[in-house]
Coordinates of C-alpha atoms and ligand atoms in Angstrom, one line a residue:
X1 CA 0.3 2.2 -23.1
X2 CA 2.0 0.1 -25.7
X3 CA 5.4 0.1 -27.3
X4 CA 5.5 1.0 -30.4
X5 CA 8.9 0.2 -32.7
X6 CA 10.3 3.9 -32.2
X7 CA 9.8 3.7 -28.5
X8 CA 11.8 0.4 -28.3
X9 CA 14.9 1.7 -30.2
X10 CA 14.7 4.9 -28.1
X11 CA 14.6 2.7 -24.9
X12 CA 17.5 1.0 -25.9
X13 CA 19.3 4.9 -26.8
X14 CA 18.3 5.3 -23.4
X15 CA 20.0 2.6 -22.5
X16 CA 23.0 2.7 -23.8
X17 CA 23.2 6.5 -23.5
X18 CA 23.1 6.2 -20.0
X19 CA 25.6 3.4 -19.3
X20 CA 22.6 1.4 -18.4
X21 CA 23.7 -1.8 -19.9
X22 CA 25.1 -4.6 -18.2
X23 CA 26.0 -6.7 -21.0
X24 CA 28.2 -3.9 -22.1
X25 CA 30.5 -4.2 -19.3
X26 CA 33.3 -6.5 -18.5
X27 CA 31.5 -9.8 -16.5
X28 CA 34.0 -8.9 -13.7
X29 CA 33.1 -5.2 -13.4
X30 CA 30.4 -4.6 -10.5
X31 CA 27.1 -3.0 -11.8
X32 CA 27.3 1.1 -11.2
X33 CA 24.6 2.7 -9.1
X34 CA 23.6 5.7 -9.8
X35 CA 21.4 6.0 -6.9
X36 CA 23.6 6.6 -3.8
X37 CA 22.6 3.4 -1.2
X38 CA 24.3 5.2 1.9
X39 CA 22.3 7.8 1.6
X40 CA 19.2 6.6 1.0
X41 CA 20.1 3.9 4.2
X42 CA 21.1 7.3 6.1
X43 CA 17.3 8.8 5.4
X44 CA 15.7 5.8 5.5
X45 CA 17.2 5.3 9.4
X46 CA 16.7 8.9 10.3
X47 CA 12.5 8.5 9.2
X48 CA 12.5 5.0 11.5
X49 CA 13.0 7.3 14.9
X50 CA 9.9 8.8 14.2
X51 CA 7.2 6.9 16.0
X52 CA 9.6 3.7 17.0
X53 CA 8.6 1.2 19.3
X54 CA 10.7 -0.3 22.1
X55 CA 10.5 -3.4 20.6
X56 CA 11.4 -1.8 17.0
X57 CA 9.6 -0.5 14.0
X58 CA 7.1 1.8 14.3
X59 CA 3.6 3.4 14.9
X60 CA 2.9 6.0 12.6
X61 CA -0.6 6.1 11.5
X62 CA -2.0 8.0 8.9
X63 CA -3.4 11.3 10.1
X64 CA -1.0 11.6 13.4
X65 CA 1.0 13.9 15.3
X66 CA 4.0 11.3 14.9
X67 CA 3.0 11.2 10.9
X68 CA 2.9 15.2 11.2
X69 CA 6.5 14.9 12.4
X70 CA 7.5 12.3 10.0
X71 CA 7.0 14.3 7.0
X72 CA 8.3 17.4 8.1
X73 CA 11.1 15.1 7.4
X74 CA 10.5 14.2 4.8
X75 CA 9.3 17.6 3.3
X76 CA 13.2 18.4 4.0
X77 CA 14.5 15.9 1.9
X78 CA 12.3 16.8 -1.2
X79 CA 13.2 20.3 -1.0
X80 CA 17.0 19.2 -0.4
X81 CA 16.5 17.2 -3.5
X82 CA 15.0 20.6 -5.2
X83 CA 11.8 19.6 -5.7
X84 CA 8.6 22.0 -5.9
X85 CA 6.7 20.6 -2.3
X86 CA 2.8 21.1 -2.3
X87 CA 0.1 19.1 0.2
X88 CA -3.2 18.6 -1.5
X89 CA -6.2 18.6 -0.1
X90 CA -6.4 15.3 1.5
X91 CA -2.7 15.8 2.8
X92 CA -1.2 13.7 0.2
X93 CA 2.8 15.3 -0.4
X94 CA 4.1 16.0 -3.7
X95 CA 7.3 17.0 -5.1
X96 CA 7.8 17.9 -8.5
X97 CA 10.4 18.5 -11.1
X98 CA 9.7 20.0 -14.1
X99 CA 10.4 18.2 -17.7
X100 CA 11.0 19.3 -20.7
X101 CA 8.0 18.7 -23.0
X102 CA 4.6 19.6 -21.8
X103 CA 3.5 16.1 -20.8
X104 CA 1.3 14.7 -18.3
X105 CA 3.2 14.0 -15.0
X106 CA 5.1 10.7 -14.5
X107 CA 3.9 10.3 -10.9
X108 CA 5.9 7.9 -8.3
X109 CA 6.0 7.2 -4.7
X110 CA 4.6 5.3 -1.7
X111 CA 3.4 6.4 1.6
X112 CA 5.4 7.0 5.2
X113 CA 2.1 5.8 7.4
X114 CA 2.7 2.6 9.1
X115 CA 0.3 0.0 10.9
X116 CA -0.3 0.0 14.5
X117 CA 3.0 -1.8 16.1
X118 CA 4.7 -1.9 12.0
X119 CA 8.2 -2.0 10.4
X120 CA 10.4 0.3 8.6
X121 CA 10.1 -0.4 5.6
X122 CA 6.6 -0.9 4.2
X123 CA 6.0 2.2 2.7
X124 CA 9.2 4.1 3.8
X125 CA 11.3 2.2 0.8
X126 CA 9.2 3.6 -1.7
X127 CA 8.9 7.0 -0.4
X128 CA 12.5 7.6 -0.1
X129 CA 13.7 5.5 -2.9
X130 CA 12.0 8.1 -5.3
X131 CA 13.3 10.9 -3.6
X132 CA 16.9 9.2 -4.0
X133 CA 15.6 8.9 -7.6
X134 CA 15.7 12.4 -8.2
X135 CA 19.2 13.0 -5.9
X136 CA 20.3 10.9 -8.9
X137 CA 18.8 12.6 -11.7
X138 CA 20.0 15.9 -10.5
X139 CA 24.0 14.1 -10.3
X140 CA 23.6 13.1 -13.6
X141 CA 22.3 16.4 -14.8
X142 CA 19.6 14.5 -16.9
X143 CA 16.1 15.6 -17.5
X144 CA 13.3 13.7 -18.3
X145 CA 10.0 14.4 -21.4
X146 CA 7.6 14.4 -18.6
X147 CA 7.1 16.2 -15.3
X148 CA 8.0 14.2 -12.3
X149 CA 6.7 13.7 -9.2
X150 CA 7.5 12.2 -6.1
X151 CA 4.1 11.4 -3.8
X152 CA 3.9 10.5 -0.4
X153 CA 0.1 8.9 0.0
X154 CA -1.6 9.7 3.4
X155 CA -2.8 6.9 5.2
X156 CA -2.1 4.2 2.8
X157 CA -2.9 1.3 6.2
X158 CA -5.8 2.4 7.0
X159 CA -5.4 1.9 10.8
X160 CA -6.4 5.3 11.4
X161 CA -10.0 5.5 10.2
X162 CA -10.2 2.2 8.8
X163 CA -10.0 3.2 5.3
X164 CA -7.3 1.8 3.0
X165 CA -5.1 3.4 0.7
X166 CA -7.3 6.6 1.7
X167 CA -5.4 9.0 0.3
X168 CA -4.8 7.8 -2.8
X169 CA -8.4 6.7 -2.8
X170 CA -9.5 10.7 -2.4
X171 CA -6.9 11.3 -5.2
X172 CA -8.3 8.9 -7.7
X173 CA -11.8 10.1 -6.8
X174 CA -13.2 6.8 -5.5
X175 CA -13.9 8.6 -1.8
X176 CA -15.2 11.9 -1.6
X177 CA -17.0 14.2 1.3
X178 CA -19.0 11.4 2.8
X179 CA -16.1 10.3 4.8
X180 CA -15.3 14.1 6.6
X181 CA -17.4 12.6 9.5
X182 CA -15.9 9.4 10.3
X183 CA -14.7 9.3 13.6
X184 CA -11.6 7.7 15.5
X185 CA -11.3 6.4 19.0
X186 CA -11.1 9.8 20.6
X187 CA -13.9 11.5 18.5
X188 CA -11.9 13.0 16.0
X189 CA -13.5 13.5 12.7
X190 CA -11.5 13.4 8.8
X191 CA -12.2 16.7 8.8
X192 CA -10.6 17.6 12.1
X193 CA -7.9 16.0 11.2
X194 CA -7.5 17.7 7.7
X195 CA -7.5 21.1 9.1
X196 CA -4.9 20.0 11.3
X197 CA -2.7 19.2 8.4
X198 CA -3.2 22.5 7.2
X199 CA -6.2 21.7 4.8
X200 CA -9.8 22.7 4.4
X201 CA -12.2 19.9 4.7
X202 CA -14.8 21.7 2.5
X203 CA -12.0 21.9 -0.5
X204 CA -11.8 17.6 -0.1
X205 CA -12.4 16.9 -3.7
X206 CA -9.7 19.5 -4.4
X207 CA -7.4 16.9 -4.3
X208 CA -9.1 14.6 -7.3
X209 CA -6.2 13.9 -10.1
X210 CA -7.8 15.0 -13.5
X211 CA -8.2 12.7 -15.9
X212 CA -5.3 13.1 -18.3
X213 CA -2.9 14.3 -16.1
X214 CA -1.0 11.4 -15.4
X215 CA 1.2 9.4 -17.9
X216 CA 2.2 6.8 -15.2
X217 CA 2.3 5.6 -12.1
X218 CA 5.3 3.4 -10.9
X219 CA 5.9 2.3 -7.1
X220 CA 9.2 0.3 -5.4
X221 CA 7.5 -1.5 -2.4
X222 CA 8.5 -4.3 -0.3
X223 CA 7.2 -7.6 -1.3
X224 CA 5.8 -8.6 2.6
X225 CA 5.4 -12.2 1.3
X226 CA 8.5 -15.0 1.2
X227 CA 8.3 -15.6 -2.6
X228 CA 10.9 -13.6 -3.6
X229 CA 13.6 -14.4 -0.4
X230 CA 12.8 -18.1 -1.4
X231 CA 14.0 -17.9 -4.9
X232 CA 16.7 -16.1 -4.3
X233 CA 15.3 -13.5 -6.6
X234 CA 16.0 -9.5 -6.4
X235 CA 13.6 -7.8 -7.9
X236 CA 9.9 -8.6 -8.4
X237 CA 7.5 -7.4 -11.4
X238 CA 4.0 -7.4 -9.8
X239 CA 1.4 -9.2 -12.3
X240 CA -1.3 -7.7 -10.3
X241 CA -2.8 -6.4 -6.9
X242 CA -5.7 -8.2 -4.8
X243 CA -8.8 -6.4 -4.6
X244 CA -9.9 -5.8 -1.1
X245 CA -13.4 -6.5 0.9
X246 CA -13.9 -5.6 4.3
X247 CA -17.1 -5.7 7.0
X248 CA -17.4 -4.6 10.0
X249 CA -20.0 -7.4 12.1
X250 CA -21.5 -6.9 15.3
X251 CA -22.6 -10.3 17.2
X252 CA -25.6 -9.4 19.4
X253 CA -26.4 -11.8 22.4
X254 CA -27.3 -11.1 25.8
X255 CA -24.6 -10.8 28.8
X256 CA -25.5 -12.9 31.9
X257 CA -24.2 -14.5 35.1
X258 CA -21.5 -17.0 34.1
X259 CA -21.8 -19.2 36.9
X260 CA -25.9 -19.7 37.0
X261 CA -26.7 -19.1 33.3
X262 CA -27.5 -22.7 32.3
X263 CA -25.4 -23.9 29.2
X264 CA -28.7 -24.2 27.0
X265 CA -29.9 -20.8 28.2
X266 CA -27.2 -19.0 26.7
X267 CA -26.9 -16.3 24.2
X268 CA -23.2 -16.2 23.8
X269 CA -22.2 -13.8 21.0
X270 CA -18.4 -14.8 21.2
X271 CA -19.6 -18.2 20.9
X272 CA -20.9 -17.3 17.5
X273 CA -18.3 -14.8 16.8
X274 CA -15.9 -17.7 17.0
X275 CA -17.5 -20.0 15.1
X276 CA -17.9 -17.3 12.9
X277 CA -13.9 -16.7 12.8
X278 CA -13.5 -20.2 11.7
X279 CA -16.6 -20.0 8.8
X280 CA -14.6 -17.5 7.4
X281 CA -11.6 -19.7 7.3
X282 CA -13.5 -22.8 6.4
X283 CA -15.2 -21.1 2.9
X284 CA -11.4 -19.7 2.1
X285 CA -10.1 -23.1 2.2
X286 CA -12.6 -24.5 0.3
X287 CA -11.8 -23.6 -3.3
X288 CA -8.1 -23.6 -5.0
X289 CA -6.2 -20.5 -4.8
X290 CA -4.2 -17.4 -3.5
X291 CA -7.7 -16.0 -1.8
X292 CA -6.9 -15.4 1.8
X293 CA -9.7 -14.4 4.5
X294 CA -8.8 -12.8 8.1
X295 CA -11.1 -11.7 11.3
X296 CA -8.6 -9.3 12.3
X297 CA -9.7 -8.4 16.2
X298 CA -12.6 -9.0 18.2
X299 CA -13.8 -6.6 20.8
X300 CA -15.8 -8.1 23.5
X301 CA -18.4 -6.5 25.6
X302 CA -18.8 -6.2 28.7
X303 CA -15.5 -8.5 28.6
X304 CA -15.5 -10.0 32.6
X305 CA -14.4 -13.2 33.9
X306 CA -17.8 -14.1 35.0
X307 CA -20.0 -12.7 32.6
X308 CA -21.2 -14.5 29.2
X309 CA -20.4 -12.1 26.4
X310 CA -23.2 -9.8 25.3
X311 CA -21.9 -8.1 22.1
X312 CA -18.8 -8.6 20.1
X313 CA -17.7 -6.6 17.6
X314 CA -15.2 -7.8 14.8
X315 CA -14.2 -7.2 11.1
X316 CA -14.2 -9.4 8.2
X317 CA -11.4 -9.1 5.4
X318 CA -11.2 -11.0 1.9
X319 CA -8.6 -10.8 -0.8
X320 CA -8.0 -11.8 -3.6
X321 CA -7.2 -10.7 -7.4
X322 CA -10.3 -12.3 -8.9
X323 CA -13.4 -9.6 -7.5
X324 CA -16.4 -12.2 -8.4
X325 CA -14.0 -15.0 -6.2
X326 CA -14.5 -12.1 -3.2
X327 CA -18.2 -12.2 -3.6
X328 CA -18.5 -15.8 -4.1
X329 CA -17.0 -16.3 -0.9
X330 CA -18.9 -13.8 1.0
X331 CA -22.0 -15.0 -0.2
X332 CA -21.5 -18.6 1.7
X333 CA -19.9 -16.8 4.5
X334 CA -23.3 -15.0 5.0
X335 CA -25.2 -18.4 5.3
X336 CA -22.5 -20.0 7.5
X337 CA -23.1 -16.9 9.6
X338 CA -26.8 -17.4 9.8
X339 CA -27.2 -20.6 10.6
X340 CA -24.6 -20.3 13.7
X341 CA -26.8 -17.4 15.0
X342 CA -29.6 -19.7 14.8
X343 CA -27.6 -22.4 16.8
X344 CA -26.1 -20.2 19.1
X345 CA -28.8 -18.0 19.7
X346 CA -27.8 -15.2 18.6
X347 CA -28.4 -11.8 16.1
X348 CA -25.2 -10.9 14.1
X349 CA -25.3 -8.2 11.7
X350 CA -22.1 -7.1 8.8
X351 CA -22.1 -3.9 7.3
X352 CA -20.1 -3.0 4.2
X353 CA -16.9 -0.6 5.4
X354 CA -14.1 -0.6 2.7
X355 CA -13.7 -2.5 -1.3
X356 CA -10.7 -1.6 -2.9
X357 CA -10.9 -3.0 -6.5
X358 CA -8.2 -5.9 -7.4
X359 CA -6.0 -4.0 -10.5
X360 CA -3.7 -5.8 -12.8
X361 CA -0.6 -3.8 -13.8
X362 CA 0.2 -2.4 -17.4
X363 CA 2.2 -5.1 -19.6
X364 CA 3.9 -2.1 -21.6
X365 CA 5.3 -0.9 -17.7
X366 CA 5.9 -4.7 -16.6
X367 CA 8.4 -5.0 -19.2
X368 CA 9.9 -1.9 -18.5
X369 CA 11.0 -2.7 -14.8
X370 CA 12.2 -6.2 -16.8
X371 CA 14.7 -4.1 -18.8
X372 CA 15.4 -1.8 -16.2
X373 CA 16.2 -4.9 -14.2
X374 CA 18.4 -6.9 -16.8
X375 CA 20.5 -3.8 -17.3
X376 CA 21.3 -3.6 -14.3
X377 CA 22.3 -7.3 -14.1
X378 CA 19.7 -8.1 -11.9
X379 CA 16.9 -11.4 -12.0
X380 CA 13.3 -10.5 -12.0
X381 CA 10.2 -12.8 -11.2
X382 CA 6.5 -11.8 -12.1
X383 CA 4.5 -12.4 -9.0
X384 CA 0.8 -10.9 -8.0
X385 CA 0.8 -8.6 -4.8
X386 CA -1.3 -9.8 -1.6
X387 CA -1.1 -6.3 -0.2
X388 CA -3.0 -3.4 -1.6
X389 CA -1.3 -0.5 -2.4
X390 CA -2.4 3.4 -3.5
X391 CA -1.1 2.1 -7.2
X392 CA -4.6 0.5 -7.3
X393 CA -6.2 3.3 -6.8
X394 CA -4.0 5.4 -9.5
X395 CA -4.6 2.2 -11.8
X396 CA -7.9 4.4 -12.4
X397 CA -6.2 7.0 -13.6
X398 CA -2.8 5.8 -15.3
X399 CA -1.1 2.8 -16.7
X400 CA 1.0 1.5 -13.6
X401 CA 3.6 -0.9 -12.6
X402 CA 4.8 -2.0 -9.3
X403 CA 8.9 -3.3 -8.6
X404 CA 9.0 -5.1 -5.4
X405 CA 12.3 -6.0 -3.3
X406 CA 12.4 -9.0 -0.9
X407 CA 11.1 -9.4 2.4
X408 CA 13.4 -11.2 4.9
X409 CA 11.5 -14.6 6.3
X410 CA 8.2 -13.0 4.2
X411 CA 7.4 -10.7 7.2
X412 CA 6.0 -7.5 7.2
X413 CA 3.5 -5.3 9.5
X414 CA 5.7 -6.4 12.1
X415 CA 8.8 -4.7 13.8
X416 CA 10.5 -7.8 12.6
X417 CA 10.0 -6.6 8.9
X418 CA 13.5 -6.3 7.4
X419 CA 14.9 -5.9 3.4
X420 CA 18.5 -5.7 3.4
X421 CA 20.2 -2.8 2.4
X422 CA 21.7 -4.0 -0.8
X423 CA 18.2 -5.0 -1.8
X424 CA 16.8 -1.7 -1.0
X425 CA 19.3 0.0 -3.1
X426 CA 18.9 -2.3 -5.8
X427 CA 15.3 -1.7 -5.6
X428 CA 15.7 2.2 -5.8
X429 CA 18.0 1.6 -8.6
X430 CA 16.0 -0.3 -11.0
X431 CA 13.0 2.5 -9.7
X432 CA 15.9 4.9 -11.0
X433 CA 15.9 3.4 -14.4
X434 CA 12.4 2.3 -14.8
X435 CA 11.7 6.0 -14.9
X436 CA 14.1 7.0 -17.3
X437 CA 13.0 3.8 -19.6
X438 CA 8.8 4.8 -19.2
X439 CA 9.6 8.8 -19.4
X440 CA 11.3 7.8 -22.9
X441 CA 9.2 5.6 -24.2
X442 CA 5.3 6.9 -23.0
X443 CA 3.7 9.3 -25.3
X444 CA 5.6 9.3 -28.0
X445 CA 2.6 9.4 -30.4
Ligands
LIG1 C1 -1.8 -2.7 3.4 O1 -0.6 -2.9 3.5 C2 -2.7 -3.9 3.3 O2 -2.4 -4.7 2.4 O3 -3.5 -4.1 4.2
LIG2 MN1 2.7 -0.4 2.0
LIG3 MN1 1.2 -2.1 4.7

């Protein structure tokens, strides 16, 4: 996408049109939503009871009777907000409202699927923020060149399956059929899943987005990192989002009496496993950088007080934006890893399970949430995202941008995660115009 001169002028009609300048106003006059914040609180409250903790937040995988729940919810408030609902075939949600040209579909959302023990408001700020989007559309009796739609993404954590940004990852055609027979803790496949959300595992690819049918992708997400909070910044214009490696490792070594296995007769695979934990950490520290690297869990067999570990089974995560940085690092990871089994005696072997690609957002849409921003009155900062997200994935398909709203104390996947409700309706609101600005200004040719 770029701007040409016709599509700046028209942005700043739009503008201007709209009441959407802030320099226009009187210095002592407060900014004027057109997205209404109690509401969107109200919703966003009402979608935290499903799945909540004791402790707060919630669990609400991807693929779950909870999720199921959840977007019955949800389902509500699109069609309350007159949209058109359909589920694809991967049990992605859509809502759509027509536009007035034939255009390719301006496509915004997030996803409603949360970690295991996770917050309100990964996920559930985007979701609902485009839904209040279209609440203020219909107030202001506007309508838009292109088709909208709002999309909830199904199982953008992962947790359930161990695939990330799933799927939006069936949508943009990177996954396919050859993950119907993956299978969760209780021996539930994809595809059992999918027909209990109503789909037809056979009909997966179904839910591939053609090329060309998507103008844009935009997303309002919470920024889960403290750069933002700490700059006392409201709004965030994400530069780009990591790219994603992940193994899953198995340590073999042989389980034995604890108290009359000799020390050098040991084959103690959470021995290596550990050393192996801090290889990983050692190779991330060792070149300048945002790269992080994390050994999530370990599961350790037959896991006794007075028996030396036989088998542990653990994954290995990388990020970062650069995809040749990943591999760098996982090639000397690899020879840390083999020369601790040698030392300690033991076999461990990684398999490939998930690669998300890093994706850099569109300048054109970048600048877009900038103006959306300053019109509103509101400071932005460019930052990179150290989460993934299903715009990645759509960053196949479509130019995309990202808005992000702070995180209090940087925390997120945690019950503890918490934006405040002025920044989430700030967020919603420059979502709110960022549409109107990109729906004005993208195919104009
Ligand atoms: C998803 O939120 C991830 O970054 O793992
Ligand atoms: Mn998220
Ligand atoms: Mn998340």
């Amino acid at each position: 996408m770029k701007f040409e001169p016709v599509a700046v002028a028209i942005s700043g009609i739009v503008l201007a049109s709209l009441g959407l300048f802030a320099q226009d106003r009187p210095t002592a006059e407060a900014p004027k939503f057109h997205i209404n914040s109690q509401r969107l609180q109200g919703t966003l409250e009402k979608l935290s009871e499903f799945g909540r903790n004791p402790e707060g937040g919630v669990t609400r995988l991807g693929y779950s009777d909870t999720e199921l729940a959840a977007r019955e919810y949800v389902i509500g408030l699109m069609k309350q907000a007159g949209l058109e609902v359909r589920t694809d075939a991967a049990g992605n949600l859509f809502g759509r409202r027509a536009g007035s040209e034939k255009l390719p579909v301006l496509l915004f959302g997030s996803h409603i699927d949360s970690v295991v023990k996770g917050g309100n408001f990964d996920g559930d700020v985007g979701s609902l923020g485009a839904i209040e989007v279209i609440h203020a559309l219909n107030e202001g009796s506007l309508k838009t060149r292109h088709p909208l739609e709002v999309v909830i993404w199904i199982n953008e954590e992962g947790n359930h399956f161990g695939i990330t940004t799933m799927g939006s990852g069936i949508a943009a055609g990177v996954l396919g059929p050859e993950i119907l027979e993956r299978k969760d803790e209780q021996g539930l496949s994809v595809a059992d899943w999918l027909r209990r959300y109503g789909q037809d595992p056979a009909h997966l690819t179904d839910a591939r987005i053609a090329r060309g049918a998507l103008a844009g992708y935009l997303e309002l997400h919470i920024e889960q990192g403290p750069n933002l909070e700490a700059a006392k910044i409201p709004i965030g214009v994400v530069q780009g989002i990591v790219g994603l490696k992940r193994w899953g490792c198995v340590a073999t070594g042989f389980a034995n009496h604890a108290g009359s296995t000799p020390m050098d007769r040991r084959k103690d695979a959470l021995a290596a496993a550990a050393r192996d934990l801090l290889a990983v950490r050692d190779v991330v520290r060792a070149e300048p950088g945002r790269q992080v690297g994390t050994v999530g869990y370990m599961k350790v067999e037959p896991g006794a007080v007075n028996v030396i570990p036989g088998r542990v089974e653990f994954p290995i995560e990388l990020r970062d934006l650069d995809a040749a940085k990943i591999d760098r690092m996982w090639d000397h990871i690899q020879e840390k890893l083999k020369q601790i089994d040698k030392e300690e005696n033991v076999e461990t072997r990684c398999t490939a399970i998930d690669d998300i690609a890093p994706a850099r957002t569109d300048l054109s849409m970048q600048a877009a949430i900038r103006e959306a921003a300053k019109s509103f009155g509101l400071a932005t900062m460019d930052l990179p995202s150290g989460a993934v997200h299903d715009a990645q994935q759509m960053a196949k398909l479509a130019p995309f941008g990202m808005i992000f709203v702070p995180s209090r104390d940087g925390i997120s996947h945690s019950p503890k995660e918490f934006t405040s409700w002025q920044d989430v309706a700030n967020g919603a609101e420059v979502l709110y115009r960022s549409v109107l600005l990109v729906d004005s200004q993208l195919d104009r040719r």
